[in-house]
C-alpha positions as a printed NumPy array, in Angstrom:
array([[ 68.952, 125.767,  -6.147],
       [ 67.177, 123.387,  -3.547],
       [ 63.491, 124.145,  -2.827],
       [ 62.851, 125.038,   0.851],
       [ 61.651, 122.458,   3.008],
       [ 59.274, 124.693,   4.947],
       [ 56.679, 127.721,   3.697],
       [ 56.874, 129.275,   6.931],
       [ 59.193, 129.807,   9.786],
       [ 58.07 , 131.876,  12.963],
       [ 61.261, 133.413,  14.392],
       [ 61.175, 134.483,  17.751],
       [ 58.604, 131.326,  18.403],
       [ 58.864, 131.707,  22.59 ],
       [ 57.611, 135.433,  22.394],
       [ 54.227, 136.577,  23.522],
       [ 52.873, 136.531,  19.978],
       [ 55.156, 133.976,  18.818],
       [ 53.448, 131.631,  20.965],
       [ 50.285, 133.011,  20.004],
       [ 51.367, 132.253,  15.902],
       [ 52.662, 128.739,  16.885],
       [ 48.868, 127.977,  17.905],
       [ 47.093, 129.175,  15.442],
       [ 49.181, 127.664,  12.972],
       [ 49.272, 124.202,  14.76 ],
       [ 45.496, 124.106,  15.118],
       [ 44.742, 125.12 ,  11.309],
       [ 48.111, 122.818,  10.038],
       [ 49.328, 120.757,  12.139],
       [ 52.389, 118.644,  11.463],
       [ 51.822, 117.205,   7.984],
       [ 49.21 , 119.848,   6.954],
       [ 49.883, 121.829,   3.156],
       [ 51.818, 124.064,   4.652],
       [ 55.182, 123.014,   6.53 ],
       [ 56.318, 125.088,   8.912],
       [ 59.071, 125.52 ,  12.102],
       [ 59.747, 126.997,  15.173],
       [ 63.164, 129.432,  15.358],
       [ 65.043, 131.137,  17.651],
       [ 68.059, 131.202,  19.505],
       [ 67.381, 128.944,  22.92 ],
       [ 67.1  , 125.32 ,  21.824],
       [ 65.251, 124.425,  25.757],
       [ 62.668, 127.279,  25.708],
       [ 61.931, 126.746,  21.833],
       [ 61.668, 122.95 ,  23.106],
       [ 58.957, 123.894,  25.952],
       [ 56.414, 126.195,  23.06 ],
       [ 56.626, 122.952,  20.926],
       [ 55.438, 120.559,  24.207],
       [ 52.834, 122.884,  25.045],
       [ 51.085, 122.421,  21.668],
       [ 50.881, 118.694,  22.614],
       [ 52.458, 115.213,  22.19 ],
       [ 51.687, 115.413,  18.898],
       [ 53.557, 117.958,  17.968],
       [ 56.976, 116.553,  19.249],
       [ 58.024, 116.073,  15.603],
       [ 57.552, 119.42 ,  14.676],
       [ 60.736, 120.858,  13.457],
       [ 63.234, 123.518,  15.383],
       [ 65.712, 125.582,  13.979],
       [ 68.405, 127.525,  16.191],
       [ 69.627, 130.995,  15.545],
       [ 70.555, 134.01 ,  17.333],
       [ 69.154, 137.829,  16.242],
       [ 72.719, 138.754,  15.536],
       [ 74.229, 135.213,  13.772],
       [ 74.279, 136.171,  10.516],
       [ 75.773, 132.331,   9.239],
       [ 72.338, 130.877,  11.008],
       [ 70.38 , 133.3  ,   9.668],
       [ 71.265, 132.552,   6.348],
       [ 70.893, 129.067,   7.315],
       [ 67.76 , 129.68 ,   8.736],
       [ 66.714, 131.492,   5.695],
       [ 67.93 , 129.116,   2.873],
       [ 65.508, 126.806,   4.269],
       [ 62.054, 128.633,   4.096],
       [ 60.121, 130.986,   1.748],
       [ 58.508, 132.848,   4.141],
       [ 60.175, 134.096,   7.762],
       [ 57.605, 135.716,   9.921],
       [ 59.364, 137.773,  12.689],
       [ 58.541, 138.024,  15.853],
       [ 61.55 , 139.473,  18.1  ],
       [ 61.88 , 142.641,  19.306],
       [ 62.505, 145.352,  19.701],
       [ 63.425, 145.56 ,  16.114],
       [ 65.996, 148.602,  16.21 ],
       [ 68.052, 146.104,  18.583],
       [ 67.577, 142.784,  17.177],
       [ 66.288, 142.96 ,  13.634],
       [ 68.338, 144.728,  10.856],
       [ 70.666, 141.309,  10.497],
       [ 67.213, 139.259,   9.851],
       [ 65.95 , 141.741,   7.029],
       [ 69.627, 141.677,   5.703],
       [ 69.863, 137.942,   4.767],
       [ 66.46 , 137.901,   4.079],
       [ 66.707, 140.523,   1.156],
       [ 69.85 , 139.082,   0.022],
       [ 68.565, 135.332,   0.487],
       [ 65.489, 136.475,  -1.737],
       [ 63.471, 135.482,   1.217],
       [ 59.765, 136.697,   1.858],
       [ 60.068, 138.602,   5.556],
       [ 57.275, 139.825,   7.638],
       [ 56.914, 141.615,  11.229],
       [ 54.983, 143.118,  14.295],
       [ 57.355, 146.336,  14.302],
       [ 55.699, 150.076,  14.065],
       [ 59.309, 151.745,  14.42 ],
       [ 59.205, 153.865,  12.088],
       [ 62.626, 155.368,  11.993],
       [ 64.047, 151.462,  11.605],
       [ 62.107, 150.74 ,   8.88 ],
       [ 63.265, 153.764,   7.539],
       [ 66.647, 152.394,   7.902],
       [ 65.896, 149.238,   6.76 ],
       [ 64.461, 150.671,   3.493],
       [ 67.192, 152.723,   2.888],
       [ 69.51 , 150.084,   2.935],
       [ 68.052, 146.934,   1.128],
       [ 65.   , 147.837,  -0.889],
       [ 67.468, 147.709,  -4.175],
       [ 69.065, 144.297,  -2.671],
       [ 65.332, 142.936,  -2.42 ],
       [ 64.024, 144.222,  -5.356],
       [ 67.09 , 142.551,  -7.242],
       [ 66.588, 139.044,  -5.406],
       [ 62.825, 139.023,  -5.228],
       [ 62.062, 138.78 ,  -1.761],
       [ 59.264, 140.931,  -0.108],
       [ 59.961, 142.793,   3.183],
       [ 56.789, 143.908,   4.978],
       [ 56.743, 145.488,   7.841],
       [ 54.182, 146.936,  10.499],
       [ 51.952, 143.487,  10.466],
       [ 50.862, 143.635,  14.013],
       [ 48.341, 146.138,  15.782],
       [ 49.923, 149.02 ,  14.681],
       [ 48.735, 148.684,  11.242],
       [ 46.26 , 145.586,  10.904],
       [ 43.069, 147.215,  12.227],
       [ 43.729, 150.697,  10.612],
       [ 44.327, 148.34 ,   7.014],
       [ 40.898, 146.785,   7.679],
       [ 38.96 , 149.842,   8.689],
       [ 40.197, 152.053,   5.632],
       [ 38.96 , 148.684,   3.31 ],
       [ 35.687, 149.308,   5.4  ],
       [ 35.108, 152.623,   5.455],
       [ 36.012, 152.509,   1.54 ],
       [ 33.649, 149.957,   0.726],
       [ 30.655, 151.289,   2.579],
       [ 31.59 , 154.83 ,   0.869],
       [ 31.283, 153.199,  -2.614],
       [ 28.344, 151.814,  -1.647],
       [ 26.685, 154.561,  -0.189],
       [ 28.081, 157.814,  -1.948],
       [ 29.228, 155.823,  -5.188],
       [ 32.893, 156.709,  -4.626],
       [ 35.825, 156.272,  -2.362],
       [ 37.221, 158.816,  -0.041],
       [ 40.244, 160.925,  -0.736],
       [ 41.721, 160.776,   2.582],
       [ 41.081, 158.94 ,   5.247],
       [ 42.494, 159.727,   9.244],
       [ 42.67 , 157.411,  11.823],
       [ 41.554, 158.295,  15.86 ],
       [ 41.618, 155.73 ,  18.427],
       [ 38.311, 156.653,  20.994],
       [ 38.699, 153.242,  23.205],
       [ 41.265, 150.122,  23.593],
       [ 40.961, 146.972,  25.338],
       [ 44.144, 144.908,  26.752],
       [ 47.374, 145.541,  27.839],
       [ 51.037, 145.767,  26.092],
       [ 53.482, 142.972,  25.699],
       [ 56.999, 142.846,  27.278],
       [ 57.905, 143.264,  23.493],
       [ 56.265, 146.641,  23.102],
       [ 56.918, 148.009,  26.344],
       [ 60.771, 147.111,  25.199],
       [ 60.338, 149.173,  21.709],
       [ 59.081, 152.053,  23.443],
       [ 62.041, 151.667,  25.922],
       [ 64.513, 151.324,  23.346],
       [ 63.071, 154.715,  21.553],
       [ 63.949, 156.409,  24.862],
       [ 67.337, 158.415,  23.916],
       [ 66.925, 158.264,  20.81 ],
       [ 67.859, 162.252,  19.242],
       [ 64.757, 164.033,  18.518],
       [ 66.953, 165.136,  14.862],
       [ 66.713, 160.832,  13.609],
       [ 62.944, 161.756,  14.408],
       [ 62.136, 164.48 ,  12.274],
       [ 60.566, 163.96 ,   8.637],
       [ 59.443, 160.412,   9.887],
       [ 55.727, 161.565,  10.098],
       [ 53.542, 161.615,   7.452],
       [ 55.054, 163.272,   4.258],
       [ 58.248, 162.3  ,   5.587],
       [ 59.886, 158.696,   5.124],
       [ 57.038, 157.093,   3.899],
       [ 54.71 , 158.087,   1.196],
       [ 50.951, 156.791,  -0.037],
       [ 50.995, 155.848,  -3.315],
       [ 48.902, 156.303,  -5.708],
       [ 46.483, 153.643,  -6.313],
       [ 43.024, 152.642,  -7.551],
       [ 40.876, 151.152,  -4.945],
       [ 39.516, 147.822,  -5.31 ],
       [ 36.565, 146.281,  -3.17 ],
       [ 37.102, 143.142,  -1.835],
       [ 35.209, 140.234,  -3.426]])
């Protein structure tokens, strides 16, 4: 099997947040940093404008071309990276083919999506096909999950610290917020809109998704 040419390739590059990733990782890599990476998506001119924004010296960097819904490119796409970070939504409309290949491609996969009842789907249908291949789908890598991650590690560590143990159960409320949504997230809310309140139900906790049981670990 050839080894893929890049670690990481940010599909859906000319999105709010894709454009965000392509900075970040062209200030930390570069071109010819350790880790090799490409833009991807599905207009050649636009993908073409992110890369001249980051600067003449990143004309070189690499593009790849493939629509949501082209499964052929997607595989294509896939075959030649370990990791695809995802960036296009909303995900109920545009991502199932992308989790597809990548579970079947053995493919590492990772997203911005907090749709619950399409990860639902998305579990339902390839978990065994990824478990067999190897590749690891994770979802909900955005907002919707990033700071609530870090402030259960938080509130964990400073309740060993302080009390000697971890709590049982921890509950997330949001007081305050700063900002305002991207098109993409104003377009998953949209695109819940119609949706039957019966593909709702059981999604909550208890429901699709379960904690499970673990031993917690401070951070070094």
């Amino acid at each position: 099997m050839t080894q893929p040419q890049f670690d990481i390739v940010v599909f859906g590059a000319t999105s709010f947040v894709g454009q965000i990733l392509c900075e970040y990782l062209w200030q930390r890599h570069g071109l010819r940093g350790e880790v090799k990476w490409a833009l991807a998506g599905r207009s050649k001119s636009k993908l073409q404008q992110i890369r001249a924004a980051l600067g003449a010296d990143a004309a070189d960097l690499p593009l790849l071309i493939a629509d949501a819904d082209d499964e052929a490119a997607l595989h294509t796409l896939c075959d030649q990276t370990k990791v695809v970070i995802s960036t296009v939504g909303p995900y109920s409309l545009y991502g199932s083919t992308l989790v597809k290949v990548c579970a079947e491609t053995g493919t590492d996969y990772c997203d911005l999506t907090g749709e619950v009842q399409w990860m639902a789907r998305m579990i339902a249908k390839y978990e065994a096909t990824a478990q067999k291949t190897g590749a690891r789908i994770v979802h909900c890598c955005g907002f919707d999950s990033v700071p609530s991650d870090l402030g259960v590690q938080f509130l964990q560590e400073h309740a060993q610290q302080r009390f000697g143990q971890t709590c049982n159960n921890v509950r997330l409320r949001i007081k305050s917020m700063r900002g305002t949504l991207s098109g993409g997230t104003v377009a998953s809310m949209l695109s819940k809109v119609g949706v039957p309140c019966r593909s709702s139900r059981g999604q909550g906790h208890g429901g699709s998704f379960r904690a499970l049981p673990h031993t917690w670990r401070a951070s070094a």
